[in-house]
Amino acid sequence: MANAVKEAWKDGRAVVNGWLAIPNAFSAEMYSKCGWDSVTVDMQHGVQDYLSCVSCFQGIQPSGAVPMVRVPWNEPGIVGKVLDAGAYGVICPMVNTAEEARALVQYCKYPPAGTRSNGPIRAGAYGSSGNYQKTANDEILVIPMIETRTAIENIEEILDVPGIDGIYVGPSDLSFSYGLEPKLDVEDPFILGIYDKLLAETSKRGIAAGLHNGTAAYANKMIRKGFKLVTIANEVGLMVAAAKAAVAEARG
Amino acid sequence: MANAVKEAWKDGRAVVNGWLAIPNAFSAEMYSKCGWDSVTVDMQHGVQDYLSCVSCFQGIQPSGAVPMVRVPWNEPGIVGKVLDAGAYGVICPMVNTAEEARALVQYCKYPPAGTRSNGPIRAGAYGSSGNYQKTANDEILVIPMIETRTAIENIEEILDVPGIDGIYVGPSDLSFSYGLEPKLDVEDPFILGIYDKLLAETSKRGIAAGLHNGTAAYANKMIRKGFKLVTIANEVGLMVAAAKAAVAEARG
Amino acid sequence: MANAVKEAWKDGRAVVNGWLAIPNAFSAEMYSKCGWDSVTVDMQHGVQDYLSCVSCFQGIQPSGAVPMVRVPWNEPGIVGKVLDAGAYGVICPMVNTAEEARALVQYCKYPPAGTRSNGPIRAGAYGSSGNYQKTANDEILVIPMIETRTAIENIEEILDVPGIDGIYVGPSDLSFSYGLEPKLDVEDPFILGIYDKLLAETSKRGIAAGLHNGTAAYANKMIRKGFKLVTIANEVGLMVAAAKAAVAEARG
Amino acid sequence: MANAVKEAWKDGRAVVNGWLAIPNAFSAEMYSKCGWDSVTVDMQHGVQDYLSCVSCFQGIQPSGAVPMVRVPWNEPGIVGKVLDAGAYGVICPMVNTAEEARALVQYCKYPPAGTRSNGPIRAGAYGSSGNYQKTANDEILVIPMIETRTAIENIEEILDVPGIDGIYVGPSDLSFSYGLEPKLDVEDPFILGIYDKLLAETSKRGIAAGLHNGTAAYANKMIRKGFKLVTIANEVGLMVAAAKAAVAEARG
Amino acid sequence: MANAVKEAWKDGRAVVNGWLAIPNAFSAEMYSKCGWDSVTVDMQHGVQDYLSCVSCFQGIQPSGAVPMVRVPWNEPGIVGKVLDAGAYGVICPMVNTAEEARALVQYCKYPPAGTRSNGPIRAGAYGSSGNYQKTANDEILVIPMIETRTAIENIEEILDVPGIDGIYVGPSDLSFSYGLEPKLDVEDPFILGIYDKLLAETSKRGIAAGLHNGTAAYANKMIRKGFKLVTIANEVGLMVAAAKAAVAEARG
Amino acid sequence: MANAVKEAWKDGRAVVNGWLAIPNAFSAEMYSKCGWDSVTVDMQHGVQDYLSCVSCFQGIQPSGAVPMVRVPWNEPGIVGKVLDAGAYGVICPMVNTAEEARALVQYCKYPPAGTRSNGPIRAGAYGSSGNYQKTANDEILVIPMIETRTAIENIEEILDVPGIDGIYVGPSDLSFSYGLEPKLDVEDPFILGIYDKLLAETSKRGIAAGLHNGTAAYANKMIRKGFKLVTIANEVGLMVAAAKAAVAEARG
């Protein structure tokens, strides 16, 4: 069960990541075929729960995109469940301290690295090798979200936690926590300065930095800046934008 | 329960229609807010069944768009069920003869115009007037699809069937039935000649002609040509096109 | 798998029947415990489809009420499926001729009485006797709805069809078909005269007459008049009436 | 996105609140049209989870009733999710200390008042103003449940927590915690004395007190006593009571 | 979209076919990985409907087994929908005459061979070639069930209908129609004689004969007898047998 | 609401327990009829969530097997919800300390023994006695899982926590935590020595020890060793094993 995202990062390539808010396997299936390297089920702000995540994973699978999940919270029950369902990466919101990062790693790793419980009901049936338990700790990505002032202040300690494979930046929450307007595709030099620091600190440790973007143009710019995991809005956002444009053009 | 599509047609305005293939109320809700005059749940080729149609109708409702449905087949059970669920218009595939058109009208209308059974479980709860049964026959649109050579050959008889409010052209099936490649946004003069004839015959009888389109540009052209109901692909098609474009742009 | 409705009728007792429009097993479960002799899943006007019918049957089961279904239409596919799911009675809308009644019987009975296909996936697992196929033809009730002028005109021929266990009257459609206002709990002498005739003709043949009612008071009156199967609105109608009353009383 | 419950309270009016235990959008839709000021999805004791809550919110919306939720527990993941789904009020069980109340406020409010994460996937699409993030902290109601002896002992500190808009009393748990029989519509002078104290303390601070009731008659009495948010059983309870009464009356 | 079942038949190999009665994608996914050449969703006697069929197809896909469906009835609406969903084979119950077989072929084939409507929403997205409409008529298997005395009497005419790729024998219905006990794994020489005739007639025309079996041992015998498509019970039947055996063994 | 598992234990009998990973009521219903004493919905490693648990409970009910649940984590929200849904036993993963065991007991018991909130929406409707709240604390089983080295080290303190009715051993996690290969049906003398200790300590306190097994043969051996609750794989595992065997046998 080699993780293609991890391989891309080893090769220095950036990963273009899809984002699923619609709790439906058919929608996920069609969207996943569009060329994404990985597709993430958003259980935090998306209209998703555990069973819809499983359905979306089934929809993602034929595309070959790497299935990941953003969990709703840093809580061991749900982290264990999405890993058992076959997540190859866990993006966790609001990780603000090294202690929280260590807890996340604990939930994601089998002993002795962590305390994940054994029972990969769907994950273990991927591939044919049958050695899921031996490779899971190495292959599954643990990615805390860095999206508050507190997290920035603790960033070096957080990044030093063993088992962290990358970080994922939530720009609107980050801005919010500094008293700025919450939005994506930020041009504010202060926030961009934080990005520079995050890129430097992650790069120094050989781990990846990811970013949530509103547009493909901005995502492209961020790849060139050094981000290794870029998401573009989500599937429902792309649909809504396309629909509004289509209505306008049809009306003339 | 005045039907805004009917009112638009009375005013000579064309209606821009959305099309739902994803069986999910959230997706339907977000898509319906994009400015469509009406939104049609596609139970024939979409991934929809009766209960997903009800869910989509609930998703459509806050937008104010007129809820319509394309039924899977000209069959009284399902026609009755979608009307009871609150459809303001029924688009029926593969109506090839006047007899089939008369059957469709029968299924859609309460006595004495037809044989629809009384029990508008959700439809009757729309609005506050409580006179659904008195107005339904007038307000609900009955729209056979004209999409085969046989239907074209029988077109005048079909259009003369009392109770038909419009027709809806399926370009790919129409082309297929003439031995041409099945596709949308046709430029073939032979097919366009058929469109001219359909516009003339419907116009003569004061009823509307609708068309399924692949792109907003073509839909706009068809409005200018005289079509009064134009659909642009469906929501999943718009999403997929936008996703492919986003991936390409992000990769640069 | 003795059918308690059939036994009640043999004893001359009337059956009080529940009616399910909400497609949910929990709702069905709570409602079914309220003392009904039988509970019918309404797949015609209720918000029900085949899988929700199966769920409702699972909800009905602990109550001991006899599970029945009103199918959406007189069509062999769905009749077979609800029987396989465990229906002990099939109420079929809009049976207007003896031919239609014979078709319904064919769909409901195993050979040689009919053409039902063998495969009672859930029905066969009821009880412990394992002789479902031997008793189904005798125990499962076949109940055409009599709800149009045409049906009344053909009533004797319809009732003479072998295999019919009873009829079920839909008052609002019946009124509609005679050009009257479609409603329940009719006091119109003309319609009541039809009821008298139906009671006489069914009684003569030893089969039961059922009626859909809007209120319990009217249902009680109809039991005293001779109807052997009375339904009172449906579960959502009872809920809505109770909720409106509660709001009004709370506001004072 | 003005919150009509908040406006009612400003005007000194009591709010009559519905309560949803059935996880179904159609049921929610029909029930919500019955005149309630607000309708609360009960994720604690109701048969509800996050996705059924979203469905129920879609069912509530056409009625104009204010959508609220009782969360299963004081946990940031689920609080964030129901707010993103469009809850205008969060009722949280078992808040026993000021610390727990402060945590609840944190979960419900955007910075700087709290730590809610930005991403109102469905909530942000309500209305047309597009300023959800600017008004959410003011409009969304934060309502801890006061339902244990411990909470009563800490009541002043709890009520002093900034951001609390009201309290909601769970009578059966409250009685239980004092060693009394757990029930609604209490007449025990000891419990009624607690109600008096709660009304006095909330009134003093300009915040509202709510109460769960078993009957409309008791709810009406409690409005006259000073409660500003009264619930009457839940929709399934009303249905069951109505069904039992109907069966009894039909049998005569 | 080469159909591996068709290729096996060209090579003279028999196909071992799975059968899905449980309407769940996870169950379908685990079961499909067990080595079946094809897996059929049973919409007739299984607890399946259209949307569960789509879910099961998504569950089948990673296994590489060929997805097929037994439709509930020979009806154009549902045949079109399962083909659009991606069925590579349609098994249709109770085909008793050449006319019924011709109708089935019409529903399954695009023009000019049939009247299937164009819109392969999920089927068209399989593979990368994009030429679904050009190959579907050749690749998708049309398989009427032969399971009544009438069908046997009409067998030569049925088999002569152009477009039929094979037949599928339902032993219990076949026995039932001859007045015998309905069961699988028949040893009755009369029925076995019918099998011989069916094998001879299909072989003569270069088409395949399939059979529903209760046990793997019998299925193996039938492969050796000449059947080219053998099914063994269904997934829930295998589970129940295994569970009963496990309980007995655990109790000792 | 007498709990048959508790009664079996009083009589010294071992309980054979089923295990549900498939989130479907029909599957649960068929499986539950196979002779199990109790059936547990696995919300930790199974593909289950709260609403699927409710569905499975409805599927279990006609069988008479005792419905239990393994919760995903030791968290009060979900423990309360499954009890309200009708669980007669709660198996909780990863209970490693007496403090965690006490917390679990608190979540499971009504006052004064614990802090469970009152509202047994489905549980209260079981049976006819109406005294659920009076008997629940006595009848509902509280069963922590003992599956880590830490738990073994704390075992006496854990077992001394009042309200614990038994323990359930997870062999693969237990092995994992000692640095051994995670597997079921262990023959390693070290692990078997731990089992002996657990049997001795539970027996001394009059409480039961349970074990998760991979095969019926091993489960039988463990009953003879003294375990009072044995599970054999889960329903999907039994199905997969049976399907693989059937395919192999059919191919010959």
PDB file of C-alpha atoms in Angstrom, chain F residues 6-172:
ATOM      1  CA  LYS F   6     -27.025 -11.609  32.589  1.00  0.00           C
ATOM      2  CA  GLU F   7     -29.290 -14.544  33.304  1.00  0.00           C
ATOM      3  CA  ALA F   8     -27.006 -16.914  31.424  1.00  0.00           C
ATOM      4  CA  TRP F   9     -24.082 -15.712  33.476  1.00  0.00           C
ATOM      5  CA  LYS F  10     -26.024 -16.193  36.694  1.00  0.00           C
ATOM      6  CA  ASP F  11     -26.588 -19.781  35.594  1.00  0.00           C
ATOM      7  CA  GLY F  12     -22.912 -20.198  34.750  1.00  0.00           C
ATOM      8  CA  ARG F  13     -23.562 -20.536  31.049  1.00  0.00           C
ATOM      9  CA  ALA F  14     -21.347 -19.032  28.357  1.00  0.00           C
ATOM     10  CA  VAL F  15     -22.867 -16.707  25.786  1.00  0.00           C
ATOM     11  CA  VAL F  16     -22.164 -17.042  22.040  1.00  0.00           C
ATOM     12  CA  ASN F  17     -22.129 -13.560  20.627  1.00  0.00           C
ATOM     13  CA  GLY F  18     -22.569 -12.307  17.031  1.00  0.00           C
ATOM     14  CA  TRP F  19     -20.752  -9.262  15.674  1.00  0.00           C
ATOM     15  CA  LEU F  20     -22.050  -6.828  13.088  1.00  0.00           C
ATOM     16  CA  ALA F  21     -19.794  -4.820  10.786  1.00  0.00           C
ATOM     17  CA  ILE F  22     -22.220  -4.342   7.861  1.00  0.00           C
ATOM     18  CA  PRO F  23     -24.370  -1.214   8.343  1.00  0.00           C
ATOM     19  CA  ASN F  24     -27.614  -2.734   7.123  1.00  0.00           C
ATOM     20  CA  ALA F  25     -30.774  -3.853   8.905  1.00  0.00           C
ATOM     21  CA  PHE F  26     -31.641  -6.664   6.484  1.00  0.00           C
ATOM     22  CA  SER F  27     -28.213  -8.217   6.813  1.00  0.00           C
ATOM     23  CA  ALA F  28     -28.424  -7.868  10.589  1.00  0.00           C
ATOM     24  CA  GLU F  29     -31.877  -9.440  10.609  1.00  0.00           C
ATOM     25  CA  MET F  30     -30.883 -12.543   8.658  1.00  0.00           C
ATOM     26  CA  TYR F  31     -27.651 -13.007  10.627  1.00  0.00           C
ATOM     27  CA  SER F  32     -29.321 -12.552  14.018  1.00  0.00           C
ATOM     28  CA  LYS F  33     -31.682 -15.472  13.393  1.00  0.00           C
ATOM     29  CA  CYS F  34     -28.755 -17.915  13.335  1.00  0.00           C
ATOM     30  CA  GLY F  35     -28.817 -18.873  16.994  1.00  0.00           C
ATOM     31  CA  TRP F  36     -26.672 -16.250  18.751  1.00  0.00           C
ATOM     32  CA  ASP F  37     -27.391 -15.457  22.398  1.00  0.00           C
ATOM     33  CA  SER F  38     -26.458 -11.855  21.822  1.00  0.00           C
ATOM     34  CA  VAL F  39     -25.483  -9.750  18.837  1.00  0.00           C
ATOM     35  CA  THR F  40     -23.119  -6.791  19.132  1.00  0.00           C
ATOM     36  CA  VAL F  41     -22.985  -3.866  16.720  1.00  0.00           C
ATOM     37  CA  ASP F  42     -19.334  -2.973  16.301  1.00  0.00           C
ATOM     38  CA  MET F  43     -19.139   0.804  16.094  1.00  0.00           C
ATOM     39  CA  GLN F  44     -15.371   0.825  16.612  1.00  0.00           C
ATOM     40  CA  HIS F  45     -13.888  -1.263  13.805  1.00  0.00           C
ATOM     41  CA  GLY F  46     -17.130  -2.161  12.010  1.00  0.00           C
ATOM     42  CA  VAL F  47     -18.566   0.018   9.245  1.00  0.00           C
ATOM     43  CA  GLN F  48     -21.175   1.331  11.623  1.00  0.00           C
ATOM     44  CA  ASP F  49     -22.341   4.610  13.016  1.00  0.00           C
ATOM     45  CA  TYR F  50     -25.151   5.593  15.358  1.00  0.00           C
ATOM     46  CA  LEU F  51     -28.014   5.438  12.862  1.00  0.00           C
ATOM     47  CA  SER F  52     -26.799   2.160  11.385  1.00  0.00           C
ATOM     48  CA  CYS F  53     -26.649   0.842  14.943  1.00  0.00           C
ATOM     49  CA  VAL F  54     -30.311   1.728  15.409  1.00  0.00           C
ATOM     50  CA  SER F  55     -31.123  -0.033  12.123  1.00  0.00           C
ATOM     51  CA  CYS F  56     -29.171  -3.100  13.178  1.00  0.00           C
ATOM     52  CA  PHE F  57     -30.966  -3.142  16.537  1.00  0.00           C
ATOM     53  CA  GLN F  58     -34.248  -3.207  14.613  1.00  0.00           C
ATOM     54  CA  GLY F  59     -32.878  -6.081  12.574  1.00  0.00           C
ATOM     55  CA  ILE F  60     -31.771  -7.973  15.694  1.00  0.00           C
ATOM     56  CA  GLN F  61     -35.032  -7.590  17.579  1.00  0.00           C
ATOM     57  CA  PRO F  62     -37.219 -10.335  16.047  1.00  0.00           C
ATOM     58  CA  SER F  63     -34.498 -12.904  16.760  1.00  0.00           C
ATOM     59  CA  GLY F  64     -34.636 -12.410  20.501  1.00  0.00           C
ATOM     60  CA  ALA F  65     -30.846 -12.121  20.662  1.00  0.00           C
ATOM     61  CA  VAL F  66     -29.668  -9.550  23.217  1.00  0.00           C
ATOM     62  CA  PRO F  67     -28.611  -6.330  21.438  1.00  0.00           C
ATOM     63  CA  MET F  68     -25.246  -4.964  22.503  1.00  0.00           C
ATOM     64  CA  VAL F  69     -22.818  -2.463  21.076  1.00  0.00           C
ATOM     65  CA  ARG F  70     -19.106  -1.860  20.999  1.00  0.00           C
ATOM     66  CA  VAL F  71     -18.825   1.907  21.126  1.00  0.00           C
ATOM     67  CA  PRO F  72     -16.104   3.640  19.134  1.00  0.00           C
ATOM     68  CA  TRP F  73     -14.623   5.268  22.200  1.00  0.00           C
ATOM     69  CA  ASN F  74     -15.182   5.917  25.899  1.00  0.00           C
ATOM     70  CA  GLU F  75     -17.151   9.129  25.291  1.00  0.00           C
ATOM     71  CA  PRO F  76     -20.387  10.127  27.064  1.00  0.00           C
ATOM     72  CA  GLY F  77     -22.269  11.371  24.000  1.00  0.00           C
ATOM     73  CA  ILE F  78     -22.177   8.125  22.070  1.00  0.00           C
ATOM     74  CA  VAL F  79     -22.577   5.892  25.138  1.00  0.00           C
ATOM     75  CA  GLY F  80     -25.784   7.718  26.007  1.00  0.00           C
ATOM     76  CA  LYS F  81     -27.098   7.512  22.469  1.00  0.00           C
ATOM     77  CA  VAL F  82     -26.636   3.755  22.060  1.00  0.00           C
ATOM     78  CA  LEU F  83     -28.220   3.101  25.435  1.00  0.00           C
ATOM     79  CA  ASP F  84     -31.214   5.245  24.464  1.00  0.00           C
ATOM     80  CA  ALA F  85     -31.403   3.246  21.253  1.00  0.00           C
ATOM     81  CA  GLY F  86     -31.847   0.066  23.244  1.00  0.00           C
ATOM     82  CA  ALA F  87     -28.435  -1.458  23.922  1.00  0.00           C
ATOM     83  CA  TYR F  88     -28.498  -4.036  26.725  1.00  0.00           C
ATOM     84  CA  GLY F  89     -24.742  -4.036  26.936  1.00  0.00           C
ATOM     85  CA  VAL F  90     -21.882  -1.631  26.222  1.00  0.00           C
ATOM     86  CA  ILE F  91     -18.474  -2.978  25.283  1.00  0.00           C
ATOM     87  CA  CYS F  92     -15.955  -0.143  25.445  1.00  0.00           C
ATOM     88  CA  PRO F  93     -12.511  -0.299  23.798  1.00  0.00           C
ATOM     89  CA  MET F  94      -9.194   0.600  25.371  1.00  0.00           C
ATOM     90  CA  VAL F  95     -10.113   0.935  29.026  1.00  0.00           C
ATOM     91  CA  ASN F  96      -6.698   1.087  30.617  1.00  0.00           C
ATOM     92  CA  THR F  97      -7.202   2.500  34.084  1.00  0.00           C
ATOM     93  CA  ALA F  98      -9.672   2.443  36.937  1.00  0.00           C
ATOM     94  CA  GLU F  99     -10.408   6.076  36.228  1.00  0.00           C
ATOM     95  CA  GLU F 100     -11.421   5.247  32.679  1.00  0.00           C
ATOM     96  CA  ALA F 101     -13.534   2.354  33.936  1.00  0.00           C
ATOM     97  CA  ARG F 102     -15.262   4.640  36.435  1.00  0.00           C
ATOM     98  CA  ALA F 103     -15.976   7.144  33.686  1.00  0.00           C
ATOM     99  CA  LEU F 104     -17.546   4.398  31.594  1.00  0.00           C
ATOM    100  CA  VAL F 105     -19.759   3.322  34.477  1.00  0.00           C
ATOM    101  CA  GLN F 106     -20.800   6.940  35.007  1.00  0.00           C
ATOM    102  CA  TYR F 107     -21.868   7.271  31.365  1.00  0.00           C
ATOM    103  CA  CYS F 108     -23.867   4.025  31.503  1.00  0.00           C
ATOM    104  CA  LYS F 109     -25.799   4.434  34.753  1.00  0.00           C
ATOM    105  CA  TYR F 110     -28.670   6.694  35.766  1.00  0.00           C
ATOM    106  CA  PRO F 111     -28.293   8.649  39.031  1.00  0.00           C
ATOM    107  CA  PRO F 112     -27.289   8.091  41.657  1.00  0.00           C
ATOM    108  CA  ALA F 113     -24.910   5.426  40.301  1.00  0.00           C
ATOM    109  CA  GLY F 114     -23.909   7.571  37.338  1.00  0.00           C
ATOM    110  CA  THR F 115     -24.713  10.593  35.244  1.00  0.00           C
ATOM    111  CA  ARG F 116     -26.580   9.127  32.274  1.00  0.00           C
ATOM    112  CA  SER F 117     -29.197  11.544  30.982  1.00  0.00           C
ATOM    113  CA  ASN F 118     -32.823  10.436  30.886  1.00  0.00           C
ATOM    114  CA  GLY F 119     -34.520   9.944  27.492  1.00  0.00           C
ATOM    115  CA  PRO F 120     -34.584   6.271  26.400  1.00  0.00           C
ATOM    116  CA  ILE F 121     -36.338   7.086  23.138  1.00  0.00           C
ATOM    117  CA  ARG F 122     -36.306   3.581  21.732  1.00  0.00           C
ATOM    118  CA  ALA F 123     -35.103   1.612  24.751  1.00  0.00           C
ATOM    119  CA  GLY F 124     -38.048   2.768  26.839  1.00  0.00           C
ATOM    120  CA  ALA F 125     -40.483   1.347  24.317  1.00  0.00           C
ATOM    121  CA  TYR F 126     -39.177  -2.205  24.628  1.00  0.00           C
ATOM    122  CA  GLY F 127     -41.420  -4.550  26.554  1.00  0.00           C
ATOM    123  CA  SER F 128     -44.642  -3.496  28.198  1.00  0.00           C
ATOM    124  CA  SER F 129     -43.706  -2.808  31.774  1.00  0.00           C
ATOM    125  CA  GLY F 130     -42.753   0.846  31.387  1.00  0.00           C
ATOM    126  CA  ASN F 131     -40.237   0.738  34.182  1.00  0.00           C
ATOM    127  CA  TYR F 132     -37.123   1.054  32.089  1.00  0.00           C
ATOM    128  CA  GLN F 133     -35.565   3.758  34.251  1.00  0.00           C
ATOM    129  CA  LYS F 134     -35.967   1.629  37.353  1.00  0.00           C
ATOM    130  CA  THR F 135     -34.304  -1.486  35.961  1.00  0.00           C
ATOM    131  CA  ALA F 136     -31.767  -0.154  33.460  1.00  0.00           C
ATOM    132  CA  ASN F 137     -28.920   0.247  35.953  1.00  0.00           C
ATOM    133  CA  ASP F 138     -29.293  -3.389  36.972  1.00  0.00           C
ATOM    134  CA  GLU F 139     -29.899  -4.961  33.600  1.00  0.00           C
ATOM    135  CA  ILE F 140     -27.562  -3.177  31.212  1.00  0.00           C
ATOM    136  CA  LEU F 141     -24.083  -4.679  31.058  1.00  0.00           C
ATOM    137  CA  VAL F 142     -21.007  -2.495  31.347  1.00  0.00           C
ATOM    138  CA  ILE F 143     -18.045  -4.253  29.782  1.00  0.00           C
ATOM    139  CA  PRO F 144     -14.658  -2.542  29.412  1.00  0.00           C
ATOM    140  CA  MET F 145     -12.213  -3.993  26.929  1.00  0.00           C
ATOM    141  CA  ILE F 146      -8.934  -5.154  28.373  1.00  0.00           C
ATOM    142  CA  GLU F 147      -6.528  -5.012  25.495  1.00  0.00           C
ATOM    143  CA  THR F 148      -3.288  -3.296  26.460  1.00  0.00           C
ATOM    144  CA  ARG F 149      -0.318  -3.925  28.678  1.00  0.00           C
ATOM    145  CA  THR F 150      -1.366  -0.903  30.735  1.00  0.00           C
ATOM    146  CA  ALA F 151      -4.781  -2.406  31.359  1.00  0.00           C
ATOM    147  CA  ILE F 152      -3.216  -5.681  32.449  1.00  0.00           C
ATOM    148  CA  GLU F 153      -0.983  -3.828  34.855  1.00  0.00           C
ATOM    149  CA  ASN F 154      -4.026  -2.059  36.309  1.00  0.00           C
ATOM    150  CA  ILE F 155      -6.369  -5.010  36.105  1.00  0.00           C
ATOM    151  CA  GLU F 156      -7.235  -5.426  39.771  1.00  0.00           C
ATOM    152  CA  GLU F 157      -8.135  -1.771  40.207  1.00  0.00           C
ATOM    153  CA  ILE F 158     -10.176  -1.821  37.044  1.00  0.00           C
ATOM    154  CA  LEU F 159     -12.084  -4.903  38.088  1.00  0.00           C
ATOM    155  CA  ASP F 160     -12.785  -3.382  41.486  1.00  0.00           C
ATOM    156  CA  VAL F 161     -14.688  -0.480  39.988  1.00  0.00           C
ATOM    157  CA  PRO F 162     -18.332  -0.861  41.068  1.00  0.00           C
ATOM    158  CA  GLY F 163     -20.728  -1.398  38.186  1.00  0.00           C
ATOM    159  CA  ILE F 164     -18.431  -3.426  35.946  1.00  0.00           C
ATOM    160  CA  ASP F 165     -20.261  -6.583  34.828  1.00  0.00           C
ATOM    161  CA  GLY F 166     -17.509  -8.181  32.813  1.00  0.00           C
ATOM    162  CA  ILE F 167     -14.503  -7.568  30.630  1.00  0.00           C
ATOM    163  CA  TYR F 168     -13.905  -8.234  26.966  1.00  0.00           C
ATOM    164  CA  VAL F 169     -10.455  -9.130  25.704  1.00  0.00           C
ATOM    165  CA  GLY F 170      -9.201  -7.876  22.344  1.00  0.00           C
ATOM    166  CA  PRO F 171      -6.389 -10.336  21.558  1.00  0.00           C
ATOM    167  CA  SER F 172      -4.796  -8.536  18.640  1.00  0.00           C
TER     168      SER F 172
END
